[in-house]
Coordinates of C-alpha atoms in Angstrom, one line a residue:
X21 CA -104.3 -21.1 -69.2
X22 CA -106.1 -17.9 -68.1
X23 CA -109.3 -16.3 -69.2
X24 CA -107.4 -13.9 -71.5
X25 CA -106.3 -16.7 -73.9
X26 CA -108.5 -17.4 -76.9
X27 CA -108.0 -20.9 -78.2
X28 CA -108.6 -21.2 -82.0
X29 CA -109.9 -24.6 -83.1
X30 CA -110.7 -25.9 -86.6
X31 CA -114.4 -25.1 -86.4
X32 CA -114.4 -21.3 -86.4
X33 CA -114.6 -18.7 -83.6
X34 CA -117.1 -16.4 -81.9
X35 CA -117.9 -12.7 -81.9
X36 CA -116.8 -12.4 -78.3
X37 CA -113.4 -13.9 -79.1
X38 CA -113.0 -11.5 -82.0
X39 CA -113.6 -8.5 -79.8
X40 CA -111.4 -9.9 -77.0
X41 CA -108.5 -10.1 -79.4
X42 CA -109.2 -6.9 -81.4
X43 CA -110.0 -4.6 -78.6
X44 CA -108.6 -6.4 -75.5
X45 CA -105.4 -8.0 -74.5
X46 CA -106.4 -11.5 -75.2
X47 CA -103.7 -13.9 -76.3
X48 CA -104.3 -16.4 -79.2
X49 CA -103.4 -20.0 -79.1
X50 CA -104.0 -22.5 -82.0
X51 CA -105.6 -25.7 -80.6
X52 CA -103.7 -28.9 -80.9
X53 CA -106.4 -30.5 -83.0
X54 CA -106.4 -27.4 -85.3
X55 CA -102.6 -27.8 -85.9
X56 CA -103.2 -31.5 -86.7
X57 CA -105.9 -30.6 -89.2
X58 CA -103.6 -28.0 -90.8
X59 CA -100.8 -30.5 -91.1
X60 CA -103.1 -33.0 -92.7
X61 CA -104.3 -30.5 -95.3
X62 CA -100.7 -29.5 -96.0
X63 CA -99.8 -33.0 -96.9
X64 CA -102.5 -32.9 -99.6
X65 CA -101.0 -29.8 -101.1
X66 CA -97.4 -31.2 -100.9
X67 CA -98.7 -34.3 -102.8
X68 CA -100.3 -32.2 -105.5
X69 CA -97.2 -30.0 -105.8
X70 CA -95.1 -33.1 -106.6
X71 CA -97.3 -34.0 -109.5
X72 CA -96.9 -32.6 -113.1
X73 CA -100.6 -31.6 -113.4
X74 CA -101.3 -27.9 -112.8
X75 CA -103.4 -27.0 -109.8
X76 CA -104.7 -23.5 -109.3
X77 CA -102.8 -21.6 -106.5
X78 CA -100.4 -24.5 -106.1
X79 CA -98.6 -24.6 -109.4
X80 CA -100.3 -21.9 -111.5
X81 CA -100.5 -18.1 -111.5
X82 CA -103.4 -16.2 -110.0
X83 CA -106.6 -14.5 -111.3
X84 CA -106.4 -13.7 -115.0
X85 CA -102.8 -15.2 -114.9
X86 CA -104.0 -18.7 -113.8
X87 CA -103.3 -20.2 -117.2
X88 CA -99.6 -20.2 -116.6
X89 CA -98.0 -23.4 -115.1
X90 CA -95.3 -22.5 -112.6
X91 CA -92.3 -24.8 -112.4
X92 CA -91.2 -26.0 -108.9
X93 CA -88.1 -23.7 -108.8
X94 CA -90.3 -20.6 -109.1
X95 CA -93.1 -21.4 -106.7
X96 CA -91.6 -19.9 -103.6
X97 CA -90.9 -16.7 -105.5
X98 CA -94.5 -16.8 -106.9
X99 CA -95.9 -16.9 -103.3
X100 CA -93.6 -14.1 -102.2
X101 CA -94.5 -12.1 -105.3
X102 CA -98.3 -12.3 -104.8
X103 CA -97.9 -10.9 -101.2
X104 CA -95.5 -8.1 -102.3
X105 CA -97.5 -7.1 -105.4
X106 CA -100.9 -7.2 -103.6
X107 CA -99.6 -5.1 -100.7
X108 CA -100.7 -2.0 -102.7
X109 CA -103.0 -0.1 -100.3
X110 CA -103.1 3.6 -100.2
X111 CA -104.6 6.3 -97.9
X112 CA -104.7 6.7 -94.1
X113 CA -103.8 3.9 -91.8
X114 CA -106.7 1.7 -90.6
X115 CA -107.3 1.4 -86.9
X116 CA -105.4 -1.0 -84.8
X117 CA -108.5 -2.9 -83.7
X118 CA -109.5 -3.5 -87.3
X119 CA -106.1 -4.9 -88.2
X120 CA -106.1 -7.2 -85.2
X121 CA -109.6 -8.4 -86.0
X122 CA -108.5 -9.0 -89.6
X123 CA -105.4 -11.0 -88.6
X124 CA -107.3 -13.0 -86.0
X125 CA -110.0 -13.9 -88.5
X126 CA -107.4 -14.9 -91.1
X127 CA -105.8 -17.1 -88.5
X128 CA -109.2 -18.6 -87.8
X129 CA -109.5 -19.7 -91.4
X130 CA -105.9 -20.9 -91.6
X131 CA -106.6 -23.1 -88.5
X132 CA -109.6 -24.7 -90.2
X133 CA -107.4 -27.2 -92.1
X134 CA -109.0 -26.1 -95.4
X135 CA -106.3 -23.7 -96.7
X136 CA -103.3 -26.0 -97.1
X137 CA -100.8 -23.9 -95.2
X138 CA -98.2 -25.4 -92.9
X139 CA -98.6 -25.2 -89.1
X140 CA -95.7 -22.7 -88.9
X141 CA -97.8 -20.1 -90.8
X142 CA -100.6 -20.4 -88.2
X143 CA -98.2 -20.3 -85.3
X144 CA -96.4 -17.2 -86.7
X145 CA -99.6 -15.3 -87.2
X146 CA -100.6 -16.0 -83.6
X147 CA -97.1 -14.9 -82.5
X148 CA -97.5 -11.5 -84.2
X149 CA -100.9 -11.0 -82.5
X150 CA -99.5 -12.0 -79.1
X151 CA -96.5 -9.7 -79.5
X152 CA -98.7 -6.8 -80.2
X153 CA -97.3 -6.3 -83.7
X154 CA -99.8 -4.6 -85.9
X155 CA -99.0 -4.3 -89.6
X156 CA -99.7 -1.0 -91.3
X157 CA -102.9 -1.4 -93.4
X158 CA -104.3 1.4 -95.6
X159 CA -107.8 2.6 -96.2
X160 CA -108.0 1.7 -99.9
X161 CA -107.2 -1.5 -101.6
X162 CA -110.1 -3.9 -101.1
X163 CA -113.0 -4.5 -103.5
X164 CA -114.5 -7.1 -101.1
X165 CA -114.0 -9.9 -103.6
X166 CA -111.1 -12.4 -103.8
X167 CA -111.0 -11.3 -100.2
X168 CA -109.9 -8.0 -98.7
X169 CA -106.8 -8.3 -100.9
X170 CA -104.6 -5.3 -100.2
X171 CA -105.4 -5.2 -96.4
X172 CA -104.6 -8.9 -96.0
X173 CA -101.5 -8.6 -98.1
X174 CA -100.1 -5.9 -95.9
X175 CA -100.6 -8.2 -92.9
X176 CA -99.0 -11.1 -94.8
X177 CA -96.0 -8.9 -95.7
X178 CA -95.3 -8.6 -92.0
X179 CA -95.2 -12.4 -91.6
X180 CA -92.4 -12.3 -94.2
X181 CA -90.5 -9.7 -92.2
X182 CA -91.2 -7.0 -94.8
X183 CA -93.1 -3.7 -94.8
X184 CA -94.0 -1.6 -91.8
X185 CA -95.8 -2.4 -88.6
X186 CA -96.8 -0.8 -85.3
X187 CA -95.1 -2.2 -82.2
X188 CA -96.7 -2.6 -78.8
X189 CA -95.4 0.8 -77.9
X190 CA -97.5 2.4 -80.8
X191 CA -94.4 3.3 -82.8
X192 CA -94.3 2.3 -86.5
X193 CA -91.1 0.6 -87.5
X194 CA -89.9 -1.9 -90.1
X195 CA -91.6 -5.3 -89.5
X196 CA -88.2 -7.1 -89.7
X197 CA -87.0 -5.2 -86.6
X198 CA -90.1 -5.9 -84.6
X199 CA -90.1 -9.6 -85.5
X200 CA -86.4 -9.9 -84.5
X201 CA -87.0 -8.1 -81.2
X202 CA -89.7 -10.6 -80.3
X203 CA -87.8 -13.7 -81.5
X204 CA -90.2 -14.4 -84.3
X205 CA -88.7 -15.9 -87.4
X206 CA -90.1 -14.6 -90.7
X207 CA -92.0 -17.1 -92.7
X208 CA -90.6 -18.5 -96.0
X209 CA -93.7 -19.2 -98.0
X210 CA -94.2 -22.4 -100.0
X211 CA -96.9 -23.5 -102.4
X212 CA -100.4 -22.1 -101.9
X213 CA -99.4 -20.2 -98.7
X214 CA -99.2 -16.7 -100.1
X215 CA -102.6 -17.1 -101.7
X216 CA -104.1 -18.5 -98.5
X217 CA -103.0 -15.4 -96.6
X218 CA -104.9 -13.1 -98.9
X219 CA -108.2 -14.7 -99.9
X220 CA -110.7 -13.8 -97.2
X221 CA -113.5 -11.6 -96.0
X222 CA -111.7 -11.0 -92.7
X223 CA -111.5 -7.2 -92.7
X224 CA -115.1 -6.6 -93.5
X225 CA -116.2 -9.4 -91.1
X226 CA -114.1 -8.0 -88.2
X227 CA -115.7 -4.6 -88.7
X228 CA -119.2 -6.1 -88.8
X229 CA -118.6 -8.0 -85.6
X230 CA -117.4 -4.8 -83.8
X231 CA -120.2 -2.7 -85.3
X232 CA -122.8 -5.2 -84.1
X233 CA -121.4 -4.9 -80.5
X234 CA -121.4 -1.1 -80.6
X235 CA -124.9 -0.9 -82.1
X236 CA -126.4 -3.2 -79.5
X237 CA -125.2 -0.7 -76.9
X238 CA -126.5 2.2 -79.0
X239 CA -130.0 0.7 -79.5
X240 CA -130.3 0.4 -75.7
X241 CA -128.9 3.9 -75.2
X242 CA -131.5 5.3 -77.7
X243 CA -134.3 3.6 -75.9
X244 CA -133.2 5.4 -72.7
X245 CA -132.9 8.8 -74.3
X246 CA -136.2 8.3 -76.1
X247 CA -137.8 7.6 -72.7
X248 CA -136.2 10.7 -71.2
X249 CA -137.5 12.8 -74.1
X250 CA -141.0 11.3 -73.6
X251 CA -140.8 12.2 -70.0
X252 CA -139.6 15.8 -70.6
X253 CA -142.4 16.3 -73.1
X254 CA -145.0 15.1 -70.6
X255 CA -145.9 12.3 -73.0
X256 CA -147.9 9.2 -72.3
X257 CA -146.3 5.8 -71.7
X258 CA -149.6 4.0 -72.5
X259 CA -148.3 3.4 -76.1
X260 CA -145.6 1.2 -74.6
X261 CA -148.0 -1.4 -73.2
X262 CA -146.8 -4.9 -74.0
X263 CA -150.3 -5.9 -75.3
X264 CA -150.1 -3.3 -78.0
X265 CA -146.7 -4.6 -79.3
X266 CA -147.9 -8.2 -79.0
X267 CA -150.4 -7.7 -81.8
X268 CA -147.5 -6.7 -84.1
X269 CA -145.0 -9.3 -83.1
X270 CA -141.7 -7.9 -84.2
X271 CA -139.3 -8.9 -81.4
X272 CA -137.1 -5.8 -81.6
X273 CA -140.1 -3.5 -81.3
X274 CA -141.3 -5.3 -78.1
X275 CA -137.8 -5.1 -76.6
X276 CA -137.5 -1.4 -77.2
X277 CA -141.0 -0.7 -75.8
X278 CA -140.2 -2.8 -72.7
X279 CA -136.9 -0.9 -72.2
X280 CA -138.7 2.4 -72.4
X281 CA -141.4 1.3 -70.1
X282 CA -139.0 0.1 -67.5
X283 CA -137.0 3.4 -67.6
X284 CA -140.3 5.3 -67.2
X285 CA -141.6 3.2 -64.3
X286 CA -143.0 5.4 -61.5
X287 CA -142.4 8.6 -63.4
X288 CA -144.3 11.7 -62.2
X289 CA -143.9 13.4 -65.6
X290 CA -145.8 10.9 -67.8
X291 CA -149.5 11.0 -68.4
X292 CA -149.9 14.8 -68.6
X293 CA -150.9 14.8 -72.2
X294 CA -154.5 15.7 -71.3
X295 CA -153.6 18.6 -69.0
X296 CA -153.4 22.3 -69.9
X297 CA -152.8 21.8 -73.6
X298 CA -154.6 18.5 -74.4
X299 CA -153.0 16.1 -76.9
X300 CA -154.9 13.0 -78.1
X301 CA -151.6 11.5 -79.3
X302 CA -147.9 12.2 -79.0
X303 CA -145.9 13.0 -82.1
X304 CA -144.5 10.1 -84.2
X305 CA -140.9 10.7 -82.9
X306 CA -142.2 9.9 -79.4
X307 CA -145.0 7.5 -80.1
X308 CA -143.2 5.4 -82.8
X309 CA -139.8 5.2 -81.0
X310 CA -140.1 1.5 -80.4
X311 CA -141.2 0.8 -83.9
X312 CA -138.2 2.5 -85.4
X313 CA -135.6 1.3 -82.9
X314 CA -137.2 -2.1 -83.0
X315 CA -136.8 -2.4 -86.7
X316 CA -133.2 -1.5 -86.2
X317 CA -132.8 -4.2 -83.6
X318 CA -134.3 -6.8 -85.9
X319 CA -131.8 -5.7 -88.6
X320 CA -129.0 -6.1 -86.1
X321 CA -130.2 -9.6 -85.3
X322 CA -130.0 -10.5 -89.0
X323 CA -126.5 -9.0 -89.2
X324 CA -125.4 -11.0 -86.2
X325 CA -126.8 -14.2 -87.9
X326 CA -124.7 -13.4 -91.0
X327 CA -121.6 -12.7 -88.9
X328 CA -122.0 -16.0 -86.9
X329 CA -122.3 -18.0 -90.1
X330 CA -119.2 -16.3 -91.5
X331 CA -117.3 -16.8 -88.2
X332 CA -117.9 -20.6 -88.7
X333 CA -116.7 -20.5 -92.3
X334 CA -113.4 -21.3 -93.9
X335 CA -113.0 -18.7 -96.7
X336 CA -110.2 -19.4 -99.2
X337 CA -109.7 -20.4 -102.9
X338 CA -108.9 -23.1 -103.6
X339 CA -109.8 -25.1 -100.5
X340 CA -108.9 -28.6 -99.3
X341 CA -112.1 -30.5 -98.8
X342 CA -112.5 -33.3 -96.2
X343 CA -112.2 -36.0 -98.9
X344 CA -108.8 -34.6 -100.0
X345 CA -110.0 -32.8 -103.1
X346 CA -108.7 -29.3 -103.8
X347 CA -111.4 -27.3 -105.5
X348 CA -111.8 -23.7 -106.7
X349 CA -114.8 -21.8 -105.4
X350 CA -116.3 -18.3 -105.0
X351 CA -116.7 -18.3 -101.2
X352 CA -114.5 -15.3 -101.0
X353 CA -117.2 -13.1 -102.4
X354 CA -118.2 -10.6 -99.7
X355 CA -121.9 -10.1 -100.7
X356 CA -123.4 -11.7 -97.6
X357 CA -121.3 -9.5 -95.3
X358 CA -121.6 -6.4 -97.5
X359 CA -125.4 -6.5 -97.5
X360 CA -125.5 -6.8 -93.7
X361 CA -123.1 -3.9 -93.3
X362 CA -125.2 -1.7 -95.6
X363 CA -128.4 -2.7 -93.8
X364 CA -126.9 -1.6 -90.5
X365 CA -125.9 1.8 -92.0
X366 CA -129.6 2.4 -93.0
X367 CA -130.8 1.4 -89.5
X368 CA -128.2 3.7 -87.9
X369 CA -129.3 6.7 -90.1
X370 CA -132.9 6.2 -89.3
X371 CA -132.4 5.8 -85.5
X372 CA -130.3 9.1 -85.6
X373 CA -133.0 10.8 -87.6
X374 CA -135.8 10.1 -85.1
X375 CA -133.6 11.0 -82.2
X376 CA -132.8 14.4 -83.8
X377 CA -136.6 15.0 -84.3
X378 CA -137.1 14.5 -80.6
X379 CA -134.3 16.9 -79.7
X380 CA -135.7 19.5 -82.0
X381 CA -139.1 19.1 -80.3
X382 CA -137.6 19.6 -76.9
X383 CA -136.1 23.0 -78.1
X384 CA -139.1 24.4 -79.9
X385 CA -141.3 26.4 -77.5
X386 CA -144.3 25.8 -79.8
X387 CA -144.1 22.0 -79.5
X388 CA -142.4 21.4 -76.1
X389 CA -145.4 21.9 -73.9
X390 CA -144.1 24.6 -71.7
X391 CA -140.3 24.3 -71.8
X392 CA -138.3 27.5 -72.5
X393 CA -137.1 28.2 -76.0
X394 CA -134.0 26.1 -76.8
X395 CA -133.9 25.2 -73.1
X396 CA -132.2 28.5 -72.5
X397 CA -132.0 30.3 -69.1
X398 CA -132.8 33.7 -70.6
X399 CA -133.9 33.2 -74.2
X400 CA -132.6 35.9 -76.4
X401 CA -129.7 36.7 -74.1
X402 CA -128.9 32.9 -74.1
X403 CA -129.1 30.6 -77.0
X404 CA -129.3 27.5 -74.9
X405 CA -128.9 24.3 -76.9
X406 CA -129.8 25.8 -80.3
X407 CA -126.4 25.0 -81.9
X408 CA -126.1 21.6 -80.3
X409 CA -129.1 20.7 -82.5
X410 CA -127.4 22.2 -85.5
X411 CA -124.5 19.9 -84.8
X412 CA -126.8 17.0 -84.4
X413 CA -128.6 17.8 -87.6
X414 CA -125.3 17.9 -89.5
X415 CA -124.4 14.5 -88.1
X416 CA -127.8 13.1 -89.2
X417 CA -127.3 14.5 -92.7
X418 CA -124.0 12.8 -92.9
X419 CA -125.5 9.6 -91.7
X420 CA -128.0 9.7 -94.5
X421 CA -125.2 10.0 -97.0
X422 CA -123.4 7.1 -95.3
X423 CA -126.6 5.0 -95.7
X424 CA -126.2 4.9 -99.5
X425 CA -125.3 1.2 -100.0
X426 CA -121.8 0.4 -101.2
X427 CA -122.7 -3.2 -102.1
X428 CA -124.7 -2.1 -105.2
X429 CA -121.6 -0.5 -106.7
X430 CA -119.7 -3.3 -108.3
X431 CA -116.6 -2.4 -110.4
X432 CA -114.8 -5.0 -112.5
X433 CA -111.1 -5.8 -112.0
X434 CA -108.3 -8.3 -113.0
X435 CA -108.8 -8.0 -116.7
X436 CA -112.5 -8.8 -116.3
X437 CA -111.8 -12.1 -114.5
X438 CA -113.2 -10.6 -111.4
X439 CA -116.1 -8.9 -113.0
X440 CA -118.4 -8.6 -110.1
X441 CA -117.3 -7.5 -106.6
X442 CA -119.0 -6.8 -103.3
X443 CA -117.4 -3.6 -102.1
X444 CA -117.9 -5.0 -98.6
X445 CA -114.8 -3.3 -97.2
X446 CA -116.1 0.1 -98.3
X447 CA -119.5 -0.8 -96.6
X448 CA -117.6 -1.6 -93.4
X449 CA -115.5 1.5 -93.5
X450 CA -118.5 3.8 -93.8
X451 CA -120.5 1.9 -91.2
X452 CA -117.7 2.6 -88.7
X453 CA -118.2 6.3 -89.3
X454 CA -121.9 5.9 -89.1
X455 CA -121.6 4.2 -85.7
X456 CA -119.4 7.0 -84.4
X457 CA -121.9 9.7 -85.6
X458 CA -124.9 7.8 -84.2
X459 CA -123.2 7.8 -80.8
X460 CA -122.8 11.6 -81.0
X461 CA -126.5 12.1 -82.1
X462 CA -127.7 10.1 -79.1
X463 CA -125.3 12.1 -76.8
X464 CA -126.9 15.4 -78.0
X465 CA -130.4 14.0 -77.3
X466 CA -129.2 13.0 -73.8
X467 CA -127.9 16.5 -73.1
X468 CA -131.2 18.0 -74.2
X469 CA -133.5 15.5 -72.5
X470 CA -131.7 15.6 -69.2
X471 CA -131.8 19.4 -69.2
X472 CA -135.5 19.4 -70.1
X473 CA -136.4 17.0 -67.4
X474 CA -134.6 19.1 -64.8
X475 CA -136.5 22.2 -66.0
X476 CA -139.8 20.4 -65.1
X477 CA -139.8 21.7 -61.6
X478 CA -142.5 20.4 -59.3
X479 CA -142.7 17.0 -61.0
X480 CA -140.6 14.0 -60.0
X481 CA -138.9 12.0 -62.8
X482 CA -138.7 8.2 -62.8
X483 CA -136.1 6.6 -60.5
X484 CA -134.2 5.4 -63.5
X485 CA -134.2 8.9 -64.9
X486 CA -132.9 10.3 -61.7
X487 CA -130.1 7.7 -61.8
X488 CA -129.2 8.8 -65.3
X489 CA -129.3 12.5 -64.3
X490 CA -126.9 11.9 -61.4
X491 CA -124.5 9.8 -63.5
X492 CA -124.4 12.2 -66.5
X493 CA -123.8 15.2 -64.2
X494 CA -121.0 13.3 -62.5
X495 CA -119.6 12.6 -66.0
X496 CA -119.1 16.3 -66.6
X497 CA -122.3 17.3 -68.4
X498 CA -123.6 20.4 -66.7
X499 CA -127.3 21.0 -66.1
X500 CA -129.5 24.0 -66.9
X501 CA -128.1 27.5 -66.6
X502 CA -126.7 30.4 -68.6
X503 CA -124.8 29.9 -71.8
X504 CA -121.3 28.5 -71.5
X505 CA -118.7 26.8 -73.7
X506 CA -120.8 23.9 -74.9
X507 CA -118.4 21.6 -76.8
X508 CA -117.0 20.1 -73.6
X509 CA -120.5 19.1 -72.4
X510 CA -121.2 17.4 -75.7
X511 CA -117.8 15.7 -75.6
X512 CA -118.5 14.4 -72.1
X513 CA -121.9 13.2 -73.1
X514 CA -120.4 11.4 -76.1
X515 CA -117.8 9.7 -73.9
X516 CA -120.6 8.7 -71.4
X517 CA -122.7 7.1 -74.1
X518 CA -119.7 5.5 -75.9
X519 CA -118.4 3.9 -72.7
X520 CA -121.7 2.3 -71.9
X521 CA -122.1 4.7 -68.9
X522 CA -125.7 5.7 -69.9
X523 CA -126.9 2.1 -70.1
X524 CA -125.1 1.2 -66.8
X525 CA -126.7 4.1 -65.0
X526 CA -130.2 3.2 -66.1
X527 CA -129.6 -0.4 -65.2
X528 CA -128.8 0.4 -61.6
X529 CA -132.6 0.9 -61.3
X530 CA -134.2 -1.1 -64.1
X531 CA -131.9 -4.2 -64.0
X532 CA -130.5 -5.5 -67.3
X533 CA -132.1 -3.9 -70.4
X534 CA -132.4 -5.6 -73.8

């Protein structure tokens, strides 16, 4: 077994494994002990199915229709019908990595031995992932309660050999054709199995896990660009001293301050705030950078804690308990995940907001302490980075709208049986947009800060700054000079930040940053 195989046991999974399957080429293999636990739980369901007493999800309808007892000859049809009827999503296709994360996390819960499915269901889900078959899932169809119902249903439909899916070649075709080409037999569902495939927080959790990974990189990237802006504005690094942050002991704040201090080590540009135009203090967007980014880091730490708990969970209704009882529950409610997703959207918006204020300061000759207007070569003839800041401001404004929480907007469904929902899927979808936009905002600050540092002729930037400058120029972002077609520079900076190139460049000098 190689390092690209993720083994799924009965006790949950890790964020790293989710990302390896969703974004990488990792294969999935259910552990032997997990398949044994699955088989044991299935025996409990088979025993209940043989009894005359109605059991929710085994021998009854679902949701508001749970009052109807279903006879044995109709139960397979019941399970097929719930998948078909719930595969009712609309709108654009959801990204491949999101669907793979969703499928893997549903597999994780099926492997827990708490859902009552047969081992063949677990094995077939793993086979689809390993074959690179990605069901077509649509943007709309989840209220984040009773699970991500429509998205999970579209995935379950592919297990049945129905609906559409994307093959490993990226072409969308009927799922039946793709399964046949890869030698995968469609699943014929039995009692409880259709319900078990639909009842989970897997979509919103997968997006939370990936957003946490992306935001961790972006918080470090923002510390680097903040340090470069401080340098370009001839600010003081005294506010980054560890003893100052120790007396307000928020760990994220201390980590951000330390990152900035290490990037600025041995800079010839810092400490000039008392020179020609004396400043007692730098502006908040410079001086308070660790406090704002640090609060975001601590929010991220909370979100990761929530994600880790959910990754260890078995979310289904009803569930098979260790003592053999089959009990209904509300664990499918997405509130814990939805809140974390909304918190992160707020943190992303505020981090973008302070980055934009630093960029604007770099471009304003009245506040930039000697830099040319808009960092232009010949202001008036050239506009410099004027409109780059417009773009950044538009992104920040959008981020503020995306920070409005989805989780406070419950809407009742299922004939008022499901009368309070989490909207966690919606929170996750808007957070993905927020993360993309935050990346672009940081990229614009990087373009401005690197140009401004290079315009400080006669002063030597920090070694880490010089490493960033060399790397960003090699990545296709041009330095100071006359006006040119600017969109390619911004796109190159965006790609540089998104790929982790900015962090990697700084770390060649600083060593690993937090």
